[in-house]
Structures are given as C-alpha cells and as structure tokens.
Amino acid sequence: MKPLETLLKNAARSQKVIAMSEGTDPRIVEAAIEARDKGIARTILVGDELTVQLQFSLLKQEPGEGIEIHDPTKSPHRDELALLYYSLRKHKGVTLEQALRAASKPHVYAALLVKAGLADGTVGGAVATTAEIVRTALQVIGPKKGAKLVSSFFLMLFCEAHHAKKGAHIFADSGLVVDPNAEELAEIAMASAESFATLTSETPRVAMLSFSTRGSAEHVAVSKVVTATQIAQETQPNLLIDGELQFDAAFVPDVAASKASDSPLGGDANIFVFPNLESGNIAYKIAQRLGGAVAIGPILQGLDKPANDLSRGCSAEDALHMIAVTAAQAEFATA
C-alpha cells in the first residue's frame, strides 16, 4: 500500500485542520480518532455536542488534543460565520435571519469555517447527499481563481498481488459532471493532472478514454473526446496526454504498441478521463468491487479550498483516507 502510506505521511507533515460536517456519525468519530492517533490531521467534529460526546463514550475514548467539537447552535463563531454567509449570499436575497439559520446547519457551518480560515478543508457526505455537499461548497467556498469547472475524481490504489500494475491512478469524472462537453472534458483532464501530481508527486500521464482508438470508430461521442484532447494539448503543451484511446491501449503497453504505436503514453497512463459520468462511475465501482482496488473519493477539484464528498456507504477507513487527501490538498493550496 505504498501510495496510501505516502499520502498519509504527506498529510501528517502538514498537520492541517479538517472540519468534519457529520461529527455525530460514529464512522466520522472513529476516523477523527484514527487521524489524531496517527498524527494525520487535526479535526473539528461539527454537530450536536451531546451526540458527539456519546459517540466517544461508546468507543471509550475522549476527544483530547487534536479533536475539537463545534456545536453550530452554540458555537461562539456562529454569529461571525452567519455574517460571512450573509455577505456571500445577500445578492441572492438571503436575509440576516436566514443566514443565521444556515450557519446553524452542520455542513454549512463546516464550509464557513474553511472560508473564514478557521479550518483548512472540510469533508462531508457520509449522511448528506453529494448535491448538498457540492452546492454548499460552491456557494460558500467558491471556485478556484481561473477554474472553469468543479469536477471530481476517484483516487484508485492498486496494491494487491493480483494487480498487473501497482500504484495510484485517477478515474475522472466518476462522481459529479454528468455529460461534459469537449471544453469541460479538457478542463477535467487538466485538473486531474494537477490533482494527481499534488497527491502522488508523480508525473501525470493522461488518457482520454473512448470506445475508439485513433479513429477506429466514427461517432459524435468519439469526436468529443478528440476535440477535448486537442484543447488540453493546446492549453498545456507540456502535459503528457493522448486520446482518443480505448482502455487497453491506454493501460497495456503491448496493446498500445499495436493500436497506438506513436502514443506518448506507451500504454502506461495513470489518469483515465472518461467521456461521461455514466462510464466513469461504472468503471470505478467495477475496479473496486471486482478488481479489489482501494477507491478514495469522490474528491472534488476546482474549488478555492478543499471540500470533499464521502459516499453514504463509506467506512471509517474511507473517511480517514479522505481526511488525508483533504489535508494534502490544503497543503498544496498554501504552498
């Protein structure tokens, strides 16, 4: 599990503060304890104080150093954060009273902590829907300067003995953008390359996937991938990217030699950009459930500060991994 160990060590060096918007969930409490004990990050558990304390009692633990509990309805920061929310949303007709109510909601409160600089990143989604987490992140934290799109990816770790290639890979977009056009697909590819370099310190090698390799099929869906590849190449000439490619031509050197002999990837891509959410989501679940890969995500990219979404079926270990990812993103954002 070398890629995961590297990620956890990088997170531990940063000692960032991550606000967990579902601090009453036992999985989140367990992950916060593990993050503290392993020195991965400091956490703020957001939620009803008595309920959070009960979770610690059930685990025979205490919050202690490295874990704070913030009850949004009682927090000394609530008024300050409500005013911040009002300043961000008054142009949409939000009143001060509505802002105060919003700042009392755990996922909004957690995002406001990040916006105000009281936390370095936030994680939610163990209970809330992806739509809630992403909408709040966009409204409160906002997009990164110059970013044209907020998208997502899964960090896929292939570390088992049966895996033909071991290491970290990115599958994008597998959690957010349903049917990107060519420009959006190019943006996803470039953002994913930056995310990969941030999390792994390795060189990104981007494959733009299709059911066609180098014109083996003609279809409007293929043309979209070709155009997206060209846009990314023109925008970032030094980026190692190729498309359109079938997965085997992007992943297997012998197949690449046969189907795309002049590909700069040589069948050794580590980032796979899928033509739509349908294919990306199906692919990551197959790799996880049948292939035994560790899937961390969906991880958001394109935001001004890190805010990440958990699957509602996540485990405490999944939440721990997401804390580490969020800390690593925060470290890069402030570097």
XYZ file of C-alpha atoms in Angstrom:
335
model
C 0.000 0.000 0.000
C 2.893 2.345 -0.743
C 0.775 5.076 -2.433
C -1.550 5.191 0.573
C 1.360 5.249 3.007
C 2.877 8.154 1.082
C -0.423 10.021 1.173
C -0.813 9.504 4.934
C 2.763 10.602 5.599
C 2.348 13.735 3.475
C -0.841 14.584 5.356
C 0.873 14.034 8.703
C 3.606 16.518 7.803
C 1.068 19.258 7.099
C -0.965 18.978 10.332
C -3.924 20.727 8.728
C -7.289 21.241 10.429
C -10.159 19.431 8.703
C -13.797 20.220 9.583
C -15.993 17.126 9.515
C -19.575 18.261 8.951
C -21.102 14.973 10.186
C -19.373 14.791 13.547
C -22.234 12.858 15.141
C -21.742 9.865 12.841
C -19.819 7.009 14.520
C -17.741 6.409 11.383
C -16.589 10.017 11.375
C -15.749 9.986 15.074
C -13.729 6.798 14.609
C -11.891 8.344 11.640
C -11.122 11.500 13.639
C -9.664 9.406 16.466
C -7.537 7.460 13.988
C -6.372 10.680 12.305
C -5.368 12.030 15.714
C -3.616 8.856 16.823
C -1.678 8.562 13.562
C -0.905 12.290 13.503
C -2.504 12.668 10.064
C -4.531 15.811 10.753
C -6.387 17.726 13.410
C -10.160 17.617 13.087
C -13.212 19.625 14.073
C -16.290 17.470 14.595
C -19.370 19.542 13.774
C -22.700 18.550 15.277
C -24.769 18.315 18.433
C -22.247 18.247 21.281
C -24.036 15.669 23.428
C -24.419 13.271 20.486
C -20.754 13.610 19.549
C -19.687 13.054 23.153
C -21.904 9.959 23.287
C -20.041 8.502 20.295
C -16.749 8.987 22.121
C -18.184 7.315 25.215
C -19.338 4.319 23.195
C -15.796 3.980 21.853
C -14.356 4.506 25.367
C -12.397 7.476 24.067
C -12.055 11.196 24.763
C -11.669 13.955 22.157
C -8.422 15.202 23.715
C -5.715 17.127 21.892
C -6.219 17.265 18.119
C -10.021 16.962 18.086
C -12.456 19.826 18.690
C -16.241 19.614 18.910
C -18.249 22.502 17.458
C -21.990 22.586 18.046
C -23.204 25.089 15.408
C -26.205 26.138 17.507
C -23.979 27.067 20.464
C -20.666 27.934 18.846
C -19.055 31.296 19.694
C -18.216 31.504 15.986
C -21.843 31.225 14.827
C -22.648 34.949 14.590
C -19.370 35.689 12.843
C -19.947 32.876 10.370
C -23.571 33.906 9.834
C -22.410 37.390 8.858
C -19.911 35.836 6.477
C -22.661 33.723 4.914
C -24.860 36.818 4.614
C -22.088 38.704 2.808
C -21.668 35.794 0.392
C -25.375 35.246 -0.327
C -27.156 38.602 0.159
C -27.039 39.190 -3.597
C -29.330 36.141 -3.833
C -31.805 37.711 -1.412
C -30.602 35.926 1.743
C -31.525 37.861 4.902
C -29.558 38.014 8.150
C -32.132 35.766 9.803
C -31.812 33.205 7.019
C -28.010 33.427 7.224
C -28.137 32.674 10.949
C -30.289 29.599 10.304
C -27.958 28.481 7.524
C -24.870 28.860 9.709
C -26.542 26.547 12.240
C -26.566 23.699 9.714
C -23.501 21.472 10.202
C -22.438 21.218 6.548
C -22.801 24.980 6.005
C -21.053 25.728 9.294
C -18.130 23.456 8.329
C -17.752 25.123 4.920
C -17.869 28.555 6.581
C -15.055 27.513 8.936
C -12.944 26.875 5.847
C -13.970 30.105 4.147
C -13.142 32.064 7.316
C -9.727 30.406 7.626
C -10.648 28.577 10.840
C -10.176 25.217 9.107
C -8.100 24.167 6.104
C -10.645 21.884 4.454
C -13.934 20.118 5.023
C -15.312 16.616 4.483
C -18.961 15.522 4.414
C -21.294 13.148 2.611
C -21.479 10.189 4.979
C -25.073 11.283 5.623
C -25.711 14.301 3.376
C -26.151 13.897 -0.374
C -23.486 14.807 -2.906
C -25.783 17.582 -4.135
C -25.875 19.168 -0.654
C -22.113 18.950 -0.172
C -21.237 20.285 -3.616
C -23.862 23.050 -3.585
C -22.652 24.280 -0.195
C -19.012 24.146 -1.280
C -19.766 26.197 -4.387
C -21.879 28.753 -2.524
C -19.565 29.191 0.464
C -16.012 28.289 -0.574
C -16.395 29.043 -4.260
C -14.339 28.034 -7.291
C -10.602 28.480 -7.505
C -9.452 31.530 -9.434
C -9.204 30.600 -13.096
C -11.113 27.334 -12.692
C -13.865 26.937 -15.277
C -15.411 23.856 -13.713
C -15.692 21.986 -10.426
C -15.333 18.282 -11.108
C -14.447 15.126 -9.204
C -12.268 12.052 -9.347
C -11.537 8.848 -7.501
C -8.011 8.073 -6.407
C -7.685 4.385 -7.224
C -4.964 2.426 -5.439
C -3.891 -0.867 -6.977
C -1.704 -2.592 -4.390
C -2.752 -6.242 -4.311
C -0.614 -9.136 -5.517
C -3.037 -9.902 -8.364
C -2.892 -6.368 -9.803
C -0.956 -6.318 -13.068
C 0.229 -2.787 -12.315
C 0.576 -1.436 -8.823
C 0.295 2.166 -7.773
C -2.044 5.140 -7.759
C -4.347 6.065 -10.624
C -7.092 8.636 -11.104
C -10.526 7.923 -12.612
C -12.332 11.135 -13.631
C -15.023 12.300 -13.616
C -16.645 9.463 -11.708
C -18.858 11.376 -9.311
C -20.114 14.783 -10.427
C -20.201 16.088 -14.020
C -22.797 14.017 -15.849
C -22.183 14.712 -19.525
C -19.257 17.107 -20.062
C -18.804 18.798 -23.423
C -15.372 18.878 -25.075
C -14.245 22.024 -23.236
C -15.388 20.625 -19.885
C -13.738 17.276 -20.600
C -10.456 19.090 -21.297
C -10.821 21.006 -18.028
C -11.411 17.736 -16.142
C -8.263 16.268 -17.716
C -6.061 19.232 -16.797
C -7.458 19.498 -13.269
C -6.968 15.753 -12.766
C -3.342 16.017 -13.856
C -2.741 18.723 -11.256
C -4.550 16.689 -8.589
C -2.513 13.592 -9.367
C 0.776 15.475 -9.086
C -0.393 17.033 -5.798
C -1.358 13.743 -4.177
C 1.350 11.424 -5.505
C 4.292 13.667 -6.526
C 4.449 11.589 -9.721
C 4.285 12.699 -13.344
C 0.691 12.747 -14.712
C 0.067 10.641 -17.824
C -3.456 11.332 -19.060
C -5.537 9.013 -21.243
C -8.752 10.379 -22.782
C -10.891 7.263 -22.997
C -13.410 6.202 -25.623
C -14.716 3.072 -27.305
C -12.431 4.016 -30.199
C -8.654 4.210 -30.583
C -7.196 6.647 -33.080
C -10.190 6.701 -35.399
C -11.127 3.027 -35.237
C -14.751 4.172 -34.931
C -16.626 7.265 -36.049
C -19.242 8.814 -33.790
C -20.084 12.177 -32.273
C -19.066 10.761 -28.864
C -15.620 9.940 -30.247
C -15.277 13.393 -31.820
C -15.934 14.981 -28.424
C -13.001 13.125 -26.890
C -10.709 14.006 -29.803
C -11.611 17.689 -29.515
C -11.147 17.649 -25.737
C -7.685 16.138 -26.161
C -6.723 18.833 -28.648
C -7.940 21.595 -26.326
C -5.911 20.223 -23.410
C -2.815 19.800 -25.601
C -3.055 23.381 -26.857
C -3.675 24.772 -23.357
C -0.910 22.757 -21.676
C 1.637 21.719 -24.331
C 3.889 20.013 -21.775
C 1.142 17.758 -20.438
C 1.516 14.063 -21.318
C -1.935 13.387 -22.743
C -3.339 11.278 -25.559
C -6.745 10.375 -26.957
C -8.976 9.035 -28.094
C -7.899 5.697 -26.632
C -9.623 2.523 -25.554
C -8.720 1.484 -22.032
C -6.454 -1.378 -23.092
C -4.499 0.908 -25.419
C -4.003 3.298 -22.502
C -3.079 0.664 -19.916
C -1.366 -2.266 -21.642
C 1.953 -1.494 -23.394
C 1.634 -4.392 -25.880
C -1.839 -3.249 -26.918
C -0.658 0.355 -27.155
C 2.179 -0.754 -29.437
C -0.368 -2.401 -31.719
C -3.201 0.152 -31.644
C -1.381 3.436 -30.991
C 2.332 2.899 -31.554
C 3.158 6.608 -31.512
C 1.263 7.356 -28.291
C 3.367 9.330 -25.793
C 1.748 7.265 -23.039
C 3.012 3.926 -24.333
C 0.208 2.074 -22.548
C 1.295 3.461 -19.194
C -1.366 6.044 -18.308
C -2.067 6.815 -14.672
C -5.035 9.154 -15.216
C -8.115 7.925 -17.047
C -10.614 10.565 -18.154
C -13.960 9.012 -19.035
C -16.269 10.555 -21.645
C -19.170 10.863 -19.192
C -20.186 10.190 -15.601
C -22.015 7.006 -16.523
C -18.896 5.251 -17.796
C -16.626 6.709 -15.107
C -18.878 5.730 -12.225
C -19.393 2.196 -13.523
C -15.659 1.766 -14.123
C -14.535 2.793 -10.647
C -17.097 0.505 -8.992
C -16.003 -2.457 -11.122
C -12.343 -1.773 -10.329
C -13.211 -1.523 -6.631
C -15.683 -4.382 -6.229
C -14.345 -6.900 -8.737
C -10.746 -5.767 -9.050
C -10.047 -5.159 -5.372
C -8.764 -1.603 -5.812
C -8.983 0.888 -2.957
C -11.218 3.740 -4.136
C -10.862 7.091 -2.352
C -13.459 9.648 -3.355
C -15.253 11.333 -4.854
C -12.588 14.012 -4.429
C -13.563 17.492 -5.629
C -11.250 19.662 -7.702
C -11.593 23.234 -8.897
C -12.575 24.756 -5.524
C -10.725 27.637 -3.847
C -10.124 25.491 -0.751
C -10.633 21.744 -0.264
C -14.126 20.371 0.317
C -14.682 16.692 -0.291
C -17.597 14.312 -0.525
C -17.861 10.876 1.067
C -20.050 8.065 -0.157
C -23.010 7.438 2.146
C -21.856 3.819 2.274
C -18.383 4.822 3.433
C -16.464 3.134 6.245
C -14.418 4.804 8.975
C -11.327 3.855 6.968
C -12.750 5.605 3.888
C -13.316 8.734 5.966
C -9.750 8.551 7.302
C -8.371 8.355 3.777
C -10.474 11.356 2.766
C -9.158 13.350 5.717
C -5.633 12.623 4.471
C -6.494 13.611 0.902
C -8.104 16.846 2.056
C -5.086 17.691 4.215
C -2.754 17.052 1.274
C -4.870 19.283 -0.982
C -4.795 22.015 1.659
C -1.029 21.774 1.952
C -0.645 22.218 -1.811
C -3.101 25.151 -1.839
C -0.999 27.037 0.719
C 2.398 26.033 -0.639
